[in-house]
Amino acid sequence: MNMAKIVDLVNVKKSYGDTPVLTSINFSIEKGQLVVLLGPSGSGKTTLLNIIAGIDNADNGEVRISNNELTQMNDLELTEYRRDTVGYVFQFYNLLPNLTVLENAALGLELKGEKIDHAKVILEKIGLGDKSERFPAQLSGGEQQRVAIARAMAKNPMLIVADEPTGNLDKNNSESVRKLFKNISKEATIIIATHDNDYLEIADKAYELDEGKLEEIK
């Protein structure tokens, strides 16, 4: 059975000044897949994620996310796309220190004018329901990253993109976060950029990005 394509990039190119970063990227993901992008630092993984997330623009090519052609969108349309369609998980958590765990997890909902109830459900699901009133400084690094993942999940995005989500975590916390991604892959399509080969264990598909070129490895 053919699944619907959520991500479809055709001949995407990106350079910064005279330095090419992505050279003719062709890349597609079907609904419900967990896809891993492997590659060393500086290989273009973050740039590719940012183009898919509508944070950066491709120089050439087509970027279709579900029924959206990102290269044809204006700034307002891209803002709405990022708000409604994509959940982004960063390497450095990016939690607001003066907000509680629940308030951080509910940020995306508040931007959409929705109630925070779903954020409470997500925190329970990922094992942090009992810490909803704590502040980020009272959590371990692994717990902070799980809050960041809850924030991405809470608004029910079609797509979750994660950039080196365990880059700052120790082995045990990294394993916990990988298991969490595998569990939530039933609810959203996920793209994870990483240099950690352990993610291959949970990937439905995997690619290696090096010198601006993409090669499927799983």
CSV table of N, CA, C and O in Angstrom, one decimal, residues 23 58 68 96 114 122 130 135 143-144 153 157 168 190 204 209:
chain,number,residue,atom,x,y,z
A,23,THR,N,23.6,20.3,-2.4
A,23,THR,CA,23.7,20.2,-3.8
A,23,THR,C,22.8,19.2,-4.4
A,23,THR,O,23.0,18.0,-4.2
A,58,ALA,N,15.4,27.5,0.5
A,58,ALA,CA,16.3,26.9,-0.5
A,58,ALA,C,16.6,27.9,-1.6
A,58,ALA,O,15.8,28.9,-1.9
A,68,ASN,N,1.8,21.8,1.0
A,68,ASN,CA,2.4,23.1,1.0
A,68,ASN,C,3.6,23.2,0.1
A,68,ASN,O,4.5,22.3,0.3
A,96,LEU,N,12.3,28.1,28.5
A,96,LEU,CA,12.4,29.4,29.1
A,96,LEU,C,12.5,29.2,30.6
A,96,LEU,O,11.6,28.6,31.2
A,114,GLU,N,-4.9,28.0,21.9
A,114,GLU,CA,-5.6,26.8,22.4
A,114,GLU,C,-5.3,26.6,23.9
A,114,GLU,O,-4.3,27.1,24.4
A,122,ILE,N,0.4,15.2,27.4
A,122,ILE,CA,1.7,14.8,26.8
A,122,ILE,C,2.7,14.6,27.9
A,122,ILE,O,3.5,13.6,27.9
A,130,ASP,N,4.4,14.5,37.0
A,130,ASP,CA,4.6,14.9,38.4
A,130,ASP,C,5.6,16.0,38.6
A,130,ASP,O,5.8,16.5,39.7
A,135,PHE,N,10.6,24.1,37.5
A,135,PHE,CA,11.3,24.9,36.5
A,135,PHE,C,12.4,24.2,35.9
A,135,PHE,O,13.0,23.2,36.5
A,143,GLU,N,15.7,15.2,31.3
A,143,GLU,CA,14.3,15.7,31.5
A,143,GLU,C,14.0,16.9,30.8
A,143,GLU,O,12.9,17.1,30.2
A,144,GLN,N,15.0,17.9,30.7
A,144,GLN,CA,14.7,19.1,29.9
A,144,GLN,C,14.5,18.8,28.5
A,144,GLN,O,13.6,19.4,27.8
A,153,MET,N,5.4,18.2,20.6
A,153,MET,CA,4.3,17.3,20.4
A,153,MET,C,2.9,17.9,20.7
A,153,MET,O,1.9,17.5,20.2
A,157,PRO,N,1.6,18.4,15.8
A,157,PRO,CA,2.1,18.8,14.5
A,157,PRO,C,2.1,17.6,13.5
A,157,PRO,O,2.2,16.4,14.0
A,168,ASN,N,23.8,16.8,23.8
A,168,ASN,CA,24.3,17.3,25.1
A,168,ASN,C,24.0,16.3,26.2
A,168,ASN,O,24.1,16.7,27.4
A,190,ILE,N,8.6,12.0,11.8
A,190,ILE,CA,9.8,12.5,12.5
A,190,ILE,C,11.0,12.5,11.7
A,190,ILE,O,11.3,11.5,11.0
A,204,ASP,N,13.1,4.1,10.5
A,204,ASP,CA,12.4,3.4,9.4
A,204,ASP,C,13.3,3.6,8.1
A,204,ASP,O,13.4,2.6,7.3
A,209,LEU,N,24.4,12.4,5.0
A,209,LEU,CA,24.6,13.7,4.3
A,209,LEU,C,26.1,14.1,4.4
A,209,LEU,O,26.6,14.2,5.6
